[in-house]
Amino acid sequence: MQEENKEHREEKDSGRYFKIKKFPLIMGGFLLIFLTAGITTVALTFGDEKVQSIAPSQYPQFEKLYSTYDTIKKEYYQEVDDEKLVNGAIAGMLEGLEDPYSTYMDQEEAKSFNESISSSFEGIGAEIQEQDGKIMVVSPIKGSPAEKAGVKPNDIITSVDGKSIEGLSSTEAVLKIRGEKGTKVELTISREGEAKPVSITIVRDTIPVETVYSEMLDDGIAKIAVTSFSEHTVDELNTALDEMSKKDMKGLILDLRGNPGGLLPEAIKMASIFVPKGEIVLQIEDRNGNKEIHKSENNGEFKLPVVVLIDDGSASASEIVAAAVSESANIPLIGVKSFGKGTVQNAQDFKDGSNFKFTSYKWLTPEGNWIHKKGIKPDIEVKLPDYASLPYISPDEALKVSDASAEVKAAENMLKELGYNPGTVDTVFDEQTKAAVEKFQQDHKLKVTGILEDKTTVTLMQELRDKILKNDTQVKRAVKELKKEMK
């Protein structure tokens, strides 16, 4: 790992040299450290002349590879593209690791990946990862089209625009999901607890990488939500803290729910605001058990009571912060168990713009705990209301009298929670359900049809979302705990 007070350093690795850029990151639920090759990595550019100069006696394990390449070049029934063969060989080598976080990205995929850490990009706004051959949502970005459409952490995306994406890498899936602002993409999602897949149509938009949102609650309690860790996140947080201080902040709720990760230096700097100077923030462990310890850079600037909110969409960098403040600063965690991502990947760029990432380390909490696939359990477990987990209903689908489906049941549950009586909550759209829809349409100045579709569906889901925000049980418990400390 790089030293924080240097721009970069040279690191020797099996005869290969790399410059480590000073922006390691945890993205999409995994930690990355970008590497730029100072010299071509000979063992990975087979197909290049340098590879041909490697003596088989020195690398006998490559004999089968060379033999296969030569046979295909000479005897395959049609001309082959050398670049495709090389790319496929690299991808295959990484697939052989049987690690979903070790993948090869061609130029287009690498470009898309790099765009995802820029100031903005166009897409739906959701972090995804490949897990056991399936594409899983880590977390939708706050305020994104994905979040507004009802995409949730742990959703499994099975198809994009009617085409299966099973077996694709996360980068391949991103290329299919991402697109120009204003265009639509249809996702088919498998969700735990749902009997059949859910179809969600999302209009892509520009996704700004704005990461900190603050508001002052009652009694001098500030709530600051951090949605990811980008280059200026800690600066944004410090600005928010200053603004809240001017409003006489007496306590802080740091909301890391739905935060899928980001830049490692930002996570360390953020944790350092709350962890006493010299205390451990995290540990990095290599394959031989050697550990590198990162300690707080705290200057003692924050002294008010703090609680931290986490959920199943809190991953990687947000888990590092949560574990650090919990174990090294005794700050309570409230919510539900976090995602659980505890491995570290290095991403190396090739000269042609492609790259690959591979798992190289574990990260451990200050006390040496490995949270991978386990997550972090909150000190105080608080779940959101059941209606916060109601499934998405597609506005493109018209629900009307005599229809029977899981979507009808979800709609009836929504209507009931918003104070409209749909009768018995079941899967059947009957006359009483129609009457409830008509009343909802009338109250919201929508065209009264008794049919749930288009603007009616969108408004219904937005109203429910607003109710979830107003009745946030996790925030309410955080306020209660803070008041104990503020007395």
Short mmCIF file of C-alpha atoms in Angstrom, two decimals:
data_model
loop_
_atom_site.label_atom_id
_atom_site.label_comp_id
_atom_site.label_asym_id
_atom_site.label_seq_id
_atom_site.Cartn_x
_atom_site.Cartn_y
_atom_site.Cartn_z
CA MET A 1 0.00 0.00 0.00
CA GLN A 2 1.22 3.52 -0.67
CA GLU A 3 2.45 5.93 1.97
CA GLU A 4 -0.05 8.77 2.36
CA ASN A 5 2.57 11.56 2.41
CA LYS A 6 4.04 10.65 -0.98
CA GLU A 7 2.61 11.21 -4.45
CA HIS A 8 3.62 7.69 -5.42
CA ARG A 9 6.35 5.19 -4.85
CA GLU A 10 7.94 2.47 -6.93
CA GLU A 11 7.03 -1.05 -5.92
CA LYS A 12 8.79 -4.18 -7.16
CA ASP A 13 6.69 -7.22 -7.76
CA SER A 14 8.21 -10.34 -9.34
CA GLY A 15 10.43 -8.29 -11.60
CA ARG A 16 7.65 -5.92 -12.66
CA TYR A 17 7.45 -2.28 -11.60
CA PHE A 18 4.36 -0.18 -11.11
CA LYS A 19 3.67 3.39 -10.04
CA ILE A 20 0.88 3.43 -7.51
CA LYS A 21 -1.37 6.44 -8.01
CA LYS A 22 -2.60 8.16 -4.87
CA PHE A 23 -6.26 7.31 -5.24
CA PRO A 24 -6.97 3.81 -4.00
CA LEU A 25 -10.65 3.24 -3.82
CA ILE A 26 -13.42 1.00 -2.80
CA MET A 27 -15.98 1.02 -5.57
CA GLY A 28 -19.12 -1.03 -5.97
CA GLY A 29 -18.52 -2.87 -2.78
CA PHE A 30 -14.83 -3.57 -3.27
CA LEU A 31 -11.58 -1.81 -2.57
CA LEU A 32 -9.36 -0.89 -5.50
CA ILE A 33 -5.86 0.52 -5.81
CA PHE A 34 -5.15 1.82 -9.29
CA LEU A 35 -1.81 0.73 -10.72
CA THR A 36 -0.25 2.19 -13.84
CA ALA A 37 2.28 -0.07 -15.46
CA GLY A 38 5.72 1.51 -15.74
CA ILE A 39 6.85 -1.42 -17.89
CA THR A 40 4.73 -3.84 -19.90
CA THR A 41 3.76 -6.78 -17.74
CA VAL A 42 5.33 -9.48 -19.84
CA ALA A 43 3.46 -12.41 -18.37
CA LEU A 44 0.13 -10.82 -19.28
CA THR A 45 0.76 -9.58 -22.79
CA PHE A 46 1.08 -12.89 -24.54
CA GLY A 47 0.63 -12.15 -28.21
CA ASP A 48 3.20 -9.36 -27.91
CA GLU A 49 6.72 -9.94 -29.23
CA LYS A 50 8.08 -9.82 -25.69
CA VAL A 51 6.05 -12.86 -24.80
CA GLN A 52 7.61 -14.78 -27.63
CA SER A 53 11.02 -14.11 -26.12
CA ILE A 54 10.14 -15.82 -22.85
CA ALA A 55 11.86 -19.18 -22.78
CA PRO A 56 9.47 -22.11 -22.23
CA SER A 57 12.03 -23.55 -19.83
CA GLN A 58 11.65 -20.45 -17.68
CA TYR A 59 7.84 -20.50 -17.77
CA PRO A 60 6.83 -24.09 -18.60
CA GLN A 61 3.27 -23.39 -17.43
CA PHE A 62 2.79 -21.27 -20.57
CA GLU A 63 3.62 -24.08 -23.01
CA LYS A 64 -0.04 -25.13 -23.33
CA LEU A 65 -1.02 -21.51 -23.85
CA TYR A 66 1.50 -20.96 -26.64
CA SER A 67 0.60 -24.28 -28.26
CA THR A 68 -3.11 -23.40 -28.23
CA TYR A 69 -2.42 -19.94 -29.66
CA ASP A 70 -0.22 -21.35 -32.44
CA THR A 71 -2.74 -24.05 -33.34
CA ILE A 72 -5.62 -21.57 -33.54
CA LYS A 73 -3.58 -19.16 -35.64
CA LYS A 74 -2.56 -21.87 -38.08
CA GLU A 75 -5.50 -24.27 -38.22
CA TYR A 76 -8.71 -22.47 -37.17
CA TYR A 77 -11.18 -22.52 -40.08
CA GLN A 78 -11.18 -18.75 -40.49
CA GLU A 79 -8.97 -15.77 -39.72
CA VAL A 80 -8.82 -14.79 -36.06
CA ASP A 81 -8.31 -11.48 -34.32
CA ASP A 82 -5.13 -11.53 -32.25
CA GLU A 83 -6.46 -8.91 -29.86
CA LYS A 84 -9.58 -10.94 -29.14
CA LEU A 85 -7.48 -14.02 -28.45
CA VAL A 86 -5.24 -12.11 -26.05
CA ASN A 87 -8.18 -10.47 -24.30
CA GLY A 88 -9.90 -13.82 -23.97
CA ALA A 89 -6.78 -15.42 -22.56
CA ILE A 90 -6.40 -12.70 -19.93
CA ALA A 91 -10.09 -12.92 -19.03
CA GLY A 92 -9.83 -16.70 -18.80
CA MET A 93 -6.79 -16.47 -16.55
CA LEU A 94 -8.68 -14.21 -14.15
CA GLU A 95 -11.79 -16.41 -14.32
CA GLY A 96 -9.55 -19.27 -13.26
CA LEU A 97 -9.15 -17.56 -9.90
CA GLU A 98 -12.87 -18.20 -9.27
CA ASP A 99 -13.07 -14.78 -7.68
CA PRO A 100 -15.92 -12.47 -8.76
CA TYR A 101 -13.82 -9.41 -7.96
CA SER A 102 -10.93 -10.35 -10.27
CA THR A 103 -11.86 -9.44 -13.85
CA TYR A 104 -10.48 -8.15 -17.14
CA MET A 105 -11.93 -5.00 -18.71
CA ASP A 106 -11.42 -4.17 -22.37
CA GLN A 107 -11.09 -0.55 -23.50
CA GLU A 108 -14.82 0.14 -23.53
CA GLU A 109 -15.41 -1.50 -20.17
CA ALA A 110 -12.41 0.28 -18.63
CA LYS A 111 -13.68 3.61 -19.97
CA SER A 112 -17.08 2.98 -18.42
CA PHE A 113 -15.44 2.03 -15.14
CA ASN A 114 -13.34 5.20 -15.08
CA GLU A 115 -16.41 7.31 -15.85
CA SER A 116 -18.10 5.84 -12.78
CA ILE A 117 -15.58 7.59 -10.53
CA SER A 118 -15.67 10.94 -12.34
CA SER A 119 -17.73 13.97 -11.32
CA SER A 120 -20.80 12.66 -13.14
CA PHE A 121 -21.96 9.98 -15.54
CA GLU A 122 -25.11 8.97 -17.38
CA GLY A 123 -27.00 5.89 -16.30
CA ILE A 124 -29.43 4.65 -13.66
CA GLY A 125 -27.27 5.27 -10.58
CA ALA A 126 -26.75 1.89 -8.94
CA GLU A 127 -23.67 0.06 -7.75
CA ILE A 128 -23.60 -3.57 -8.83
CA GLN A 129 -21.30 -6.54 -8.48
CA GLU A 130 -21.07 -10.05 -9.85
CA GLN A 131 -21.73 -12.79 -7.30
CA ASP A 132 -21.84 -16.49 -8.11
CA GLY A 133 -22.50 -15.76 -11.78
CA LYS A 134 -25.31 -13.32 -11.00
CA ILE A 135 -25.42 -9.52 -11.06
CA MET A 136 -26.41 -8.18 -7.67
CA VAL A 137 -27.22 -4.62 -6.66
CA VAL A 138 -25.00 -3.40 -3.83
CA SER A 139 -26.96 -0.19 -3.46
CA PRO A 140 -28.78 2.41 -5.54
CA ILE A 141 -27.31 5.92 -5.29
CA LYS A 142 -29.33 8.38 -3.22
CA GLY A 143 -31.78 10.32 -5.38
CA SER A 144 -30.90 8.35 -8.51
CA PRO A 145 -33.39 6.99 -11.08
CA ALA A 146 -32.64 3.51 -9.72
CA GLU A 147 -33.57 4.47 -6.17
CA LYS A 148 -36.70 6.32 -7.27
CA ALA A 149 -37.76 3.30 -9.34
CA GLY A 150 -37.53 1.04 -6.31
CA VAL A 151 -34.26 -0.82 -6.93
CA LYS A 152 -33.00 -2.20 -3.61
CA PRO A 153 -29.78 -3.63 -2.17
CA ASN A 154 -29.36 -7.35 -2.89
CA ASP A 155 -31.70 -7.28 -5.89
CA ILE A 156 -30.52 -9.72 -8.56
CA ILE A 157 -30.69 -8.31 -12.10
CA THR A 158 -31.44 -11.25 -14.37
CA SER A 159 -31.97 -9.46 -17.69
CA VAL A 160 -31.57 -6.07 -19.36
CA ASP A 161 -34.07 -5.10 -22.06
CA GLY A 162 -35.27 -8.70 -22.20
CA LYS A 163 -31.79 -10.21 -22.66
CA SER A 164 -30.28 -12.40 -19.96
CA ILE A 165 -27.10 -11.13 -18.31
CA GLU A 166 -26.43 -14.26 -16.30
CA GLY A 167 -22.74 -15.13 -16.40
CA LEU A 168 -21.62 -11.62 -17.33
CA SER A 169 -19.04 -9.75 -15.27
CA SER A 170 -20.13 -6.62 -13.45
CA THR A 171 -18.31 -4.45 -15.99
CA GLU A 172 -20.06 -6.20 -18.89
CA ALA A 173 -23.40 -5.72 -17.15
CA VAL A 174 -22.69 -2.02 -16.58
CA LEU A 175 -22.18 -1.51 -20.31
CA LYS A 176 -25.65 -2.92 -20.97
CA ILE A 177 -27.36 -1.00 -18.18
CA ARG A 178 -25.69 2.37 -18.65
CA GLY A 179 -26.77 4.68 -21.47
CA GLU A 180 -27.57 8.20 -22.56
CA LYS A 181 -29.71 10.51 -20.47
CA GLY A 182 -33.40 10.28 -21.38
CA THR A 183 -33.25 6.72 -22.73
CA LYS A 184 -35.08 3.86 -21.07
CA VAL A 185 -33.77 0.54 -19.84
CA GLU A 186 -35.88 -2.34 -18.60
CA LEU A 187 -34.45 -4.48 -15.81
CA THR A 188 -35.85 -7.82 -14.73
CA ILE A 189 -35.11 -8.30 -11.06
CA SER A 190 -35.27 -11.30 -8.77
CA ARG A 191 -35.89 -10.24 -5.19
CA GLU A 192 -35.90 -12.29 -2.01
CA GLY A 193 -39.42 -12.77 -0.77
CA GLU A 194 -40.99 -12.22 -4.19
CA ALA A 195 -42.53 -15.24 -5.88
CA LYS A 196 -41.75 -14.07 -9.40
CA PRO A 197 -39.35 -11.61 -11.08
CA VAL A 198 -40.14 -7.89 -11.05
CA SER A 199 -39.87 -5.82 -14.23
CA ILE A 200 -38.65 -2.24 -13.73
CA THR A 201 -38.37 0.38 -16.47
CA ILE A 202 -35.95 3.19 -15.62
CA VAL A 203 -35.25 6.42 -17.49
CA ARG A 204 -31.52 7.07 -17.47
CA ASP A 205 -30.25 10.43 -16.27
CA THR A 206 -27.06 12.29 -15.44
CA ILE A 207 -25.82 10.95 -12.11
CA PRO A 208 -23.81 13.63 -10.32
CA VAL A 209 -21.21 12.42 -7.90
CA GLU A 210 -22.52 14.62 -5.10
CA THR A 211 -21.85 12.69 -1.97
CA VAL A 212 -22.88 14.65 1.14
CA TYR A 213 -26.39 15.80 2.10
CA SER A 214 -27.09 17.59 5.37
CA GLU A 215 -30.14 18.79 7.30
CA MET A 216 -30.86 20.08 10.77
CA LEU A 217 -33.46 18.12 12.71
CA ASP A 218 -35.11 19.20 15.93
CA ASP A 219 -33.28 19.84 19.21
CA GLY A 220 -29.94 20.70 17.57
CA ILE A 221 -29.45 17.28 16.00
CA ALA A 222 -27.87 17.31 12.53
CA LYS A 223 -28.19 14.46 10.05
CA ILE A 224 -25.52 14.18 7.40
CA ALA A 225 -25.87 11.44 4.78
CA VAL A 226 -22.74 10.34 2.90
CA THR A 227 -23.71 8.42 -0.23
CA SER A 228 -20.23 7.43 -1.49
CA PHE A 229 -16.57 8.35 -1.06
CA SER A 230 -15.32 10.46 -3.96
CA GLU A 231 -12.37 12.82 -4.27
CA HIS A 232 -13.99 15.72 -2.41
CA THR A 233 -16.24 13.89 0.03
CA VAL A 234 -14.37 14.86 3.20
CA ASP A 235 -14.23 18.47 2.03
CA GLU A 236 -18.00 18.30 1.49
CA LEU A 237 -18.44 16.76 4.93
CA ASN A 238 -16.35 19.45 6.62
CA THR A 239 -18.39 22.13 4.84
CA ALA A 240 -21.60 20.46 6.02
CA LEU A 241 -20.28 20.22 9.58
CA ASP A 242 -19.41 23.93 9.52
CA GLU A 243 -22.90 24.79 8.26
CA MET A 244 -24.53 22.63 10.94
CA SER A 245 -22.29 24.17 13.62
CA LYS A 246 -23.51 27.63 12.63
CA LYS A 247 -27.03 26.30 13.24
CA ASP A 248 -26.01 25.30 16.79
CA MET A 249 -25.48 21.57 16.21
CA LYS A 250 -25.44 19.64 19.48
CA GLY A 251 -25.28 16.09 18.11
CA LEU A 252 -24.70 14.31 14.79
CA ILE A 253 -26.28 11.41 12.93
CA LEU A 254 -23.81 10.18 10.29
CA ASP A 255 -25.92 8.29 7.77
CA LEU A 256 -23.96 5.67 5.81
CA ARG A 257 -26.99 3.68 4.69
CA GLY A 258 -26.91 2.69 1.04
CA ASN A 259 -23.29 3.85 0.71
CA PRO A 260 -21.47 1.36 -1.58
CA GLY A 261 -17.93 2.67 -1.18
CA GLY A 262 -15.42 4.99 -2.82
CA LEU A 263 -11.93 6.33 -2.33
CA LEU A 264 -9.91 4.78 0.47
CA PRO A 265 -8.03 7.97 1.49
CA GLU A 266 -11.38 9.71 1.91
CA ALA A 267 -12.65 6.88 4.10
CA ILE A 268 -9.54 7.07 6.28
CA LYS A 269 -9.79 10.87 6.53
CA MET A 270 -13.49 10.66 7.38
CA ALA A 271 -12.96 8.05 10.08
CA SER A 272 -10.12 10.20 11.42
CA ILE A 273 -12.55 13.04 12.14
CA PHE A 274 -14.18 10.85 14.78
CA VAL A 275 -11.41 8.42 15.83
CA PRO A 276 -8.81 9.77 18.31
CA LYS A 277 -5.36 10.49 16.89
CA GLY A 278 -3.12 7.43 16.81
CA GLU A 279 -5.97 4.91 17.14
CA ILE A 280 -6.33 2.28 14.40
CA VAL A 281 -8.72 2.91 11.50
CA LEU A 282 -8.12 -0.33 9.59
CA GLN A 283 -5.57 -3.01 8.82
CA ILE A 284 -4.52 -4.43 5.45
CA GLU A 285 -3.34 -8.05 5.37
CA ASP A 286 -1.47 -9.76 2.51
CA ARG A 287 -1.36 -13.44 1.54
CA ASN A 288 1.49 -14.12 4.01
CA GLY A 289 -0.31 -12.61 6.94
CA ASN A 290 1.73 -9.41 6.92
CA LYS A 291 -0.31 -6.45 8.12
CA GLU A 292 -0.14 -2.75 7.39
CA ILE A 293 -1.87 -0.59 9.96
CA HIS A 294 -3.56 2.72 9.13
CA LYS A 295 -4.06 5.01 12.10
CA SER A 296 -6.25 8.05 12.65
CA GLU A 297 -5.04 11.40 11.41
CA ASN A 298 -7.39 13.12 13.86
CA ASN A 299 -6.66 16.61 15.15
CA GLY A 300 -9.37 16.46 17.79
CA GLU A 301 -11.71 18.76 15.91
CA PHE A 302 -15.04 16.96 16.58
CA LYS A 303 -16.24 16.52 20.15
CA LEU A 304 -20.04 16.31 19.92
CA PRO A 305 -22.06 13.10 20.43
CA VAL A 306 -22.32 10.96 17.26
CA VAL A 307 -24.27 7.91 16.12
CA VAL A 308 -23.83 6.15 12.77
CA LEU A 309 -26.56 4.54 10.66
CA ILE A 310 -25.79 1.45 8.53
CA ASP A 311 -27.85 -1.00 6.48
CA ASP A 312 -27.42 -3.85 4.02
CA GLY A 313 -26.40 -1.35 1.33
CA SER A 314 -23.45 -0.06 3.38
CA ALA A 315 -20.38 -1.62 1.82
CA SER A 316 -16.59 -1.44 1.78
CA ALA A 317 -15.46 2.16 2.46
CA SER A 318 -18.58 2.84 4.49
CA GLU A 319 -17.95 -0.39 6.41
CA ILE A 320 -14.38 0.73 7.07
CA VAL A 321 -15.66 3.97 8.57
CA ALA A 322 -18.39 2.21 10.55
CA ALA A 323 -16.00 -0.38 11.97
CA ALA A 324 -13.39 2.28 12.77
CA VAL A 325 -15.71 4.58 14.69
CA SER A 326 -17.31 1.63 16.47
CA GLU A 327 -14.16 -0.17 17.59
CA SER A 328 -11.79 2.80 18.02
CA ALA A 329 -14.15 5.58 19.14
CA ASN A 330 -17.04 3.70 20.81
CA ILE A 331 -19.57 5.41 18.55
CA PRO A 332 -22.79 3.35 18.41
CA LEU A 333 -24.00 1.83 15.14
CA ILE A 334 -27.75 1.73 14.50
CA GLY A 335 -29.71 -0.03 11.75
CA VAL A 336 -29.26 -3.48 10.24
CA LYS A 337 -26.25 -5.61 9.32
CA SER A 338 -24.02 -4.15 6.60
CA PHE A 339 -23.19 -5.71 3.25
CA GLY A 340 -19.91 -7.48 4.11
CA LYS A 341 -17.03 -6.80 1.68
CA GLY A 342 -13.58 -7.32 3.11
CA THR A 343 -11.20 -7.97 0.24
CA VAL A 344 -8.93 -5.60 -1.63
CA GLN A 345 -8.41 -5.42 -5.40
CA ASN A 346 -5.62 -3.82 -7.42
CA ALA A 347 -6.58 -2.39 -10.81
CA GLN A 348 -3.81 -2.22 -13.43
CA ASP A 349 -4.06 -0.24 -16.66
CA PHE A 350 -2.60 -1.45 -19.94
CA LYS A 351 -1.25 0.95 -22.55
CA ASP A 352 -4.19 0.29 -24.88
CA GLY A 353 -6.69 1.56 -22.30
CA SER A 354 -7.85 -1.84 -21.05
CA ASN A 355 -7.15 -3.02 -17.52
CA PHE A 356 -7.68 -5.80 -15.05
CA LYS A 357 -8.30 -6.02 -11.35
CA PHE A 358 -7.41 -8.80 -8.99
CA THR A 359 -7.83 -9.46 -5.29
CA SER A 360 -4.58 -8.92 -3.43
CA TYR A 361 -5.41 -8.18 0.21
CA LYS A 362 -7.90 -8.50 3.01
CA TRP A 363 -8.89 -5.47 5.04
CA LEU A 364 -9.52 -5.93 8.74
CA THR A 365 -11.25 -3.81 11.35
CA PRO A 366 -9.14 -2.07 14.07
CA GLU A 367 -9.58 -5.12 16.30
CA GLY A 368 -8.53 -7.45 13.49
CA ASN A 369 -11.99 -8.72 12.51
CA TRP A 370 -12.61 -9.78 8.91
CA ILE A 371 -16.18 -8.81 7.99
CA HIS A 372 -16.14 -10.41 4.51
CA LYS A 373 -19.49 -12.07 3.74
CA LYS A 374 -20.47 -11.44 7.36
CA GLY A 375 -21.10 -7.72 7.50
CA ILE A 376 -21.04 -5.52 10.57
CA LYS A 377 -23.79 -5.99 13.11
CA PRO A 378 -25.13 -2.74 14.56
CA ASP A 379 -25.02 -2.14 18.29
CA ILE A 380 -28.73 -1.37 18.13
CA GLU A 381 -30.72 -3.24 15.50
CA VAL A 382 -33.60 -1.24 14.08
CA LYS A 383 -35.47 -2.19 10.94
CA LEU A 384 -37.48 0.09 8.71
CA PRO A 385 -41.27 -0.48 8.58
CA ASP A 386 -42.44 -3.44 6.49
CA TYR A 387 -43.92 -1.12 3.89
CA ALA A 388 -40.40 0.13 3.12
CA SER A 389 -39.79 -3.23 1.47
CA LEU A 390 -42.82 -3.26 -0.81
CA PRO A 391 -41.87 -4.16 -4.39
CA TYR A 392 -41.72 -1.78 -7.32
CA ILE A 393 -44.73 -1.51 -9.63
CA SER A 394 -44.06 -0.65 -13.25
CA PRO A 395 -45.88 2.51 -14.43
CA ASP A 396 -45.99 0.94 -17.88
CA GLU A 397 -48.29 -1.82 -16.64
CA ALA A 398 -51.99 -1.04 -16.26
CA LEU A 399 -53.61 -2.67 -13.23
CA LYS A 400 -57.41 -2.79 -13.40
CA VAL A 401 -60.50 -4.63 -12.23
CA SER A 402 -60.26 -8.44 -12.59
CA ASP A 403 -56.45 -8.41 -12.73
CA ALA A 404 -54.72 -10.79 -10.32
CA SER A 405 -51.00 -10.56 -9.60
CA ALA A 406 -48.33 -9.85 -7.00
CA GLU A 407 -48.23 -6.27 -8.31
CA VAL A 408 -51.89 -5.85 -7.37
CA LYS A 409 -51.13 -7.00 -3.81
CA ALA A 410 -48.21 -4.55 -3.61
CA ALA A 411 -50.45 -1.72 -4.85
CA GLU A 412 -53.14 -2.57 -2.31
CA ASN A 413 -50.54 -2.54 0.46
CA MET A 414 -49.34 0.89 -0.68
CA LEU A 415 -52.86 2.27 -0.80
CA LYS A 416 -53.59 0.92 2.65
CA GLU A 417 -50.42 2.43 4.15
CA LEU A 418 -51.34 5.80 2.65
CA GLY A 419 -54.80 5.75 4.20
CA TYR A 420 -56.89 4.44 1.30
CA ASN A 421 -59.02 1.35 1.87
CA PRO A 422 -58.56 -1.23 -0.91
CA GLY A 423 -60.54 -3.87 0.97
CA THR A 424 -58.87 -7.21 1.56
CA VAL A 425 -55.18 -7.03 0.67
CA ASP A 426 -54.73 -9.90 -1.73
CA THR A 427 -53.70 -10.42 -5.32
CA VAL A 428 -57.10 -9.52 -6.82
CA PHE A 429 -57.95 -6.06 -8.19
CA ASP A 430 -61.65 -5.83 -7.28
CA GLU A 431 -64.21 -3.01 -7.16
CA GLN A 432 -63.06 -1.88 -3.72
CA THR A 433 -59.48 -1.59 -5.00
CA LYS A 434 -60.79 0.44 -7.92
CA ALA A 435 -62.63 2.76 -5.55
CA ALA A 436 -59.43 3.28 -3.52
CA VAL A 437 -57.49 4.11 -6.68
CA GLU A 438 -60.19 6.58 -7.78
CA LYS A 439 -60.07 8.31 -4.39
CA PHE A 440 -56.27 8.49 -4.57
CA GLN A 441 -56.45 9.97 -8.08
CA GLN A 442 -59.04 12.51 -7.00
CA ASP A 443 -56.99 13.61 -3.95
CA HIS A 444 -53.86 14.05 -6.07
CA LYS A 445 -55.61 15.82 -8.97
CA LEU A 446 -54.97 13.00 -11.39
CA LYS A 447 -57.30 11.79 -14.13
CA VAL A 448 -59.87 9.59 -12.35
CA THR A 449 -59.97 6.24 -14.14
CA GLY A 450 -59.74 3.64 -11.37
CA ILE A 451 -56.82 2.16 -13.32
CA LEU A 452 -53.38 2.10 -11.74
CA GLU A 453 -50.85 3.11 -14.40
CA ASP A 454 -48.51 5.89 -15.59
CA LYS A 455 -48.66 9.01 -13.37
CA THR A 456 -50.93 7.35 -10.84
CA THR A 457 -48.40 4.58 -10.21
CA VAL A 458 -45.49 7.00 -10.04
CA THR A 459 -47.35 9.28 -7.62
CA LEU A 460 -48.41 6.34 -5.45
CA MET A 461 -44.82 5.11 -5.09
CA GLN A 462 -43.51 8.64 -4.47
CA GLU A 463 -46.07 9.19 -1.73
CA LEU A 464 -45.02 5.94 -0.08
CA ARG A 465 -41.35 6.92 -0.38
CA ASP A 466 -42.12 10.24 1.31
CA LYS A 467 -43.87 8.40 4.13
CA ILE A 468 -40.84 6.14 4.60
CA LEU A 469 -38.62 9.21 4.89
CA LYS A 470 -40.97 10.90 7.36
CA ASN A 471 -41.29 7.76 9.46
CA ASP A 472 -37.66 6.66 9.40
CA THR A 473 -37.50 4.37 12.44
CA GLN A 474 -33.71 4.18 12.28
CA VAL A 475 -33.30 7.96 12.37
CA LYS A 476 -35.84 8.19 15.19
CA ARG A 477 -33.86 5.70 17.26
CA ALA A 478 -30.65 7.59 16.47
CA VAL A 479 -32.24 10.80 17.75
CA LYS A 480 -33.31 9.02 20.94
CA GLU A 481 -29.78 7.72 21.58
CA LEU A 482 -28.22 11.10 20.88
CA LYS A 483 -30.51 12.86 23.32
CA LYS A 484 -29.22 10.55 26.07
CA GLU A 485 -25.68 11.71 25.34
CA MET A 486 -26.62 15.37 24.96
CA LYS A 487 -28.13 15.66 28.46
#
